[in-house]
């Protein structure tokens, strides 16, 4: 788990959520401290089902002080070129918090490290949220570019006669 507060990034499994501090948190939806803090917000039970459901669809929900964005993180499979997997990411935004949730520790580490390179101490919560979503979109665009280039190469091979259409 990573927490950004006062311009400093800390890696700590035992977080302290301070209602008065600006905090950007990267953790698992199963984090006990986070769950306890969220339950104090009197959110409906389906909110907790949504943030722990790996098959949740992309969406946006607004519960007044708490906003929930559900998005997919796309990444290539390690053993198959051009095949991808997806991970459901939940992002919670409050007045002074952005909380990035993933069940995959490697995804938490990857995205928080990329965020750390972009984050500035004076960034507001909205800008921090934008930067996290921008990182996820950049990852997806990289995949689109790789697939696009592969399709162009395949098209060139077909048109040049190096490969027969039946072989595709």
CSV table of C-alpha atoms in Angstrom, one decimal:
chain,number,residue,atom,x,y,z
A,1,UNK,CA,0.0,0.0,0.0
A,2,UNK,CA,1.1,3.5,-0.8
A,3,UNK,CA,-0.1,6.8,0.7
A,4,UNK,CA,0.8,10.2,-0.6
A,5,UNK,CA,0.3,13.0,2.0
A,6,UNK,CA,2.1,16.3,2.6
A,7,UNK,CA,4.0,15.7,-0.7
A,8,UNK,CA,5.6,12.5,0.6
A,9,UNK,CA,5.0,9.0,-0.6
A,10,UNK,CA,5.0,6.3,2.1
A,11,UNK,CA,4.8,2.6,1.7
A,12,UNK,CA,2.9,1.3,4.7
A,13,UNK,CA,0.5,-1.6,5.1
A,14,UNK,CA,-1.0,0.1,8.2
A,15,UNK,CA,-2.4,3.4,7.1
A,16,UNK,CA,-4.0,6.1,9.1
A,17,UNK,CA,-6.8,7.9,7.3
A,18,UNK,CA,-7.0,11.5,8.5
A,19,UNK,CA,-10.3,13.2,7.6
A,20,UNK,CA,-8.6,16.6,7.6
A,21,UNK,CA,-5.6,15.8,5.5
A,22,UNK,CA,-5.3,15.5,1.7
A,23,UNK,CA,-4.3,11.9,1.0
A,24,UNK,CA,-3.9,9.8,-2.1
A,25,UNK,CA,-4.0,6.1,-1.2
A,26,UNK,CA,-3.2,3.0,-3.3
A,27,UNK,CA,-4.4,-0.2,-1.6
A,28,UNK,CA,-6.6,-3.2,-1.8
A,29,UNK,CA,-10.4,-3.1,-1.4
A,30,UNK,CA,-9.9,-5.6,1.4
A,31,UNK,CA,-7.8,-3.2,3.5
A,32,UNK,CA,-9.4,-3.3,7.0
A,33,UNK,CA,-8.6,0.3,7.9
A,34,UNK,CA,-10.1,1.6,4.7
A,35,UNK,CA,-13.2,-0.5,5.0
A,36,UNK,CA,-13.7,0.7,8.6
A,37,UNK,CA,-13.3,4.4,7.4
A,38,UNK,CA,-15.7,3.8,4.5
A,39,UNK,CA,-18.3,2.2,6.7
A,40,UNK,CA,-18.2,5.3,8.9
A,41,UNK,CA,-19.5,7.3,5.8
A,42,UNK,CA,-22.8,5.4,6.0
A,43,UNK,CA,-22.5,4.1,2.4
A,44,UNK,CA,-25.0,1.6,1.1
A,45,UNK,CA,-24.1,-2.1,1.3
A,46,UNK,CA,-23.9,-2.4,-2.5
A,47,UNK,CA,-21.1,0.2,-2.5
A,48,UNK,CA,-18.9,-2.4,-0.7
A,49,UNK,CA,-20.0,-5.1,-3.1
A,50,UNK,CA,-19.1,-2.9,-6.0
A,51,UNK,CA,-15.6,-2.2,-4.8
A,52,UNK,CA,-14.9,-5.9,-4.1
A,53,UNK,CA,-16.5,-7.3,-7.3
A,54,UNK,CA,-13.8,-8.2,-9.8
A,55,UNK,CA,-16.5,-8.4,-12.6
A,56,UNK,CA,-17.9,-5.0,-11.9
A,57,UNK,CA,-18.6,-3.0,-15.1
A,58,UNK,CA,-17.2,0.4,-15.9
A,59,UNK,CA,-19.2,3.1,-14.2
A,60,UNK,CA,-19.6,6.2,-12.0
A,61,UNK,CA,-21.6,6.5,-8.8
A,62,UNK,CA,-22.2,9.5,-6.7
A,63,UNK,CA,-23.2,9.3,-3.0
A,64,UNK,CA,-22.8,13.0,-2.2
A,65,UNK,CA,-19.5,13.3,-0.4
A,66,UNK,CA,-18.2,10.0,-1.9
A,67,UNK,CA,-17.8,9.4,-5.7
A,68,UNK,CA,-16.9,5.9,-7.1
A,69,UNK,CA,-15.3,5.4,-10.5
A,70,UNK,CA,-15.0,1.9,-11.8
A,71,UNK,CA,-12.6,1.4,-14.7
A,72,UNK,CA,-10.7,-1.4,-16.3
A,73,UNK,CA,-6.9,-1.6,-16.3
A,74,UNK,CA,-5.8,-3.5,-19.4
A,75,UNK,CA,-2.5,-5.3,-19.7
A,76,UNK,CA,-0.9,-7.8,-22.1
A,77,UNK,CA,-0.7,-11.4,-21.1
A,78,UNK,CA,2.9,-12.4,-20.5
A,79,UNK,CA,2.7,-15.6,-22.6
A,80,UNK,CA,0.5,-14.6,-25.6
A,81,UNK,CA,1.4,-11.7,-27.8
A,82,UNK,CA,-1.5,-9.4,-28.6
A,83,UNK,CA,-3.8,-11.0,-26.0
A,84,UNK,CA,-4.7,-9.0,-22.9
A,85,UNK,CA,-6.2,-9.3,-19.5
A,86,UNK,CA,-8.1,-6.8,-17.5
A,87,UNK,CA,-8.3,-5.8,-13.9
A,88,UNK,CA,-11.2,-4.0,-12.3
A,89,UNK,CA,-10.0,-0.8,-10.6
A,90,UNK,CA,-12.1,1.2,-8.2
A,91,UNK,CA,-11.3,4.8,-7.5
A,92,UNK,CA,-13.0,6.6,-4.6
A,93,UNK,CA,-12.9,10.4,-4.5
A,94,UNK,CA,-13.9,12.5,-1.5
A,95,UNK,CA,-13.3,16.2,-0.8
A,96,UNK,CA,-9.7,15.6,0.2
A,97,UNK,CA,-9.0,11.9,-0.8
A,98,UNK,CA,-8.4,9.8,-3.8
A,99,UNK,CA,-8.3,6.1,-3.1
A,100,UNK,CA,-7.1,3.7,-5.8
A,101,UNK,CA,-8.3,0.1,-5.2
A,102,UNK,CA,-7.0,-3.0,-6.8
A,103,UNK,CA,-6.8,-6.7,-5.8
A,104,UNK,CA,-3.5,-7.1,-7.6
A,105,UNK,CA,-0.5,-5.9,-5.6
A,106,UNK,CA,1.6,-5.6,-8.8
A,107,UNK,CA,-0.9,-3.2,-10.3
A,108,UNK,CA,-1.0,-1.1,-7.1
A,109,UNK,CA,2.8,-0.8,-7.2
A,110,UNK,CA,3.0,-0.1,-10.9
A,111,UNK,CA,0.3,2.6,-10.9
A,112,UNK,CA,1.5,4.3,-7.7
A,113,UNK,CA,5.1,4.5,-9.0
A,114,UNK,CA,3.9,6.1,-12.2
A,115,UNK,CA,1.8,8.4,-10.2
A,116,UNK,CA,4.7,9.4,-8.0
A,117,UNK,CA,6.6,10.6,-11.1
A,118,UNK,CA,3.7,12.9,-12.0
A,119,UNK,CA,2.5,14.0,-8.6
A,120,UNK,CA,3.4,17.5,-7.2
A,121,UNK,CA,2.7,18.6,-3.6
A,122,UNK,CA,0.5,21.4,-4.8
A,123,UNK,CA,-1.7,19.2,-6.9
A,124,UNK,CA,-5.4,19.3,-5.8
A,125,UNK,CA,-7.5,16.2,-5.4
A,126,UNK,CA,-9.2,16.6,-8.8
A,127,UNK,CA,-5.8,16.9,-10.5
A,128,UNK,CA,-4.5,13.8,-8.6
A,129,UNK,CA,-7.6,11.9,-9.8
A,130,UNK,CA,-7.0,13.1,-13.4
A,131,UNK,CA,-3.4,11.9,-13.3
A,132,UNK,CA,-4.3,8.5,-12.1
A,133,UNK,CA,-7.0,8.1,-14.8
A,134,UNK,CA,-4.5,9.5,-17.3
A,135,UNK,CA,-2.0,6.7,-16.4
A,136,UNK,CA,-4.7,4.1,-16.9
A,137,UNK,CA,-5.6,5.6,-20.3
A,138,UNK,CA,-1.9,5.8,-21.3
A,139,UNK,CA,-1.6,2.1,-20.6
A,140,UNK,CA,-4.6,1.3,-22.7
A,141,UNK,CA,-3.4,3.5,-25.6
A,142,UNK,CA,-0.1,1.7,-25.6
A,143,UNK,CA,-2.0,-1.5,-26.1
A,144,UNK,CA,-4.0,0.0,-29.0
A,145,UNK,CA,-0.8,1.3,-30.6
A,146,UNK,CA,0.8,-2.2,-30.4
A,147,UNK,CA,-2.3,-3.9,-31.8
A,148,UNK,CA,-2.6,-1.2,-34.6
A,149,UNK,CA,1.1,-1.7,-35.6
A,150,UNK,CA,0.6,-5.5,-35.7
A,151,UNK,CA,-2.5,-5.1,-37.9
A,152,UNK,CA,-0.6,-2.7,-40.2
A,153,UNK,CA,2.3,-5.2,-40.5
A,154,UNK,CA,-0.2,-8.0,-41.2
A,155,UNK,CA,-1.9,-5.9,-43.9
A,156,UNK,CA,1.4,-5.1,-45.5
A,157,UNK,CA,2.3,-8.8,-45.6
A,158,UNK,CA,-1.0,-9.7,-47.2
A,159,UNK,CA,-0.8,-6.9,-49.8
A,160,UNK,CA,2.8,-7.7,-50.7
A,161,UNK,CA,2.0,-11.3,-51.2
A,162,UNK,CA,4.4,-12.5,-48.5
A,163,UNK,CA,1.5,-14.2,-46.8
A,164,UNK,CA,-1.7,-15.7,-48.2
A,165,UNK,CA,-5.1,-14.6,-46.8
A,166,UNK,CA,-5.9,-18.2,-45.9
A,167,UNK,CA,-2.9,-18.3,-43.5
A,168,UNK,CA,-4.3,-15.3,-41.5
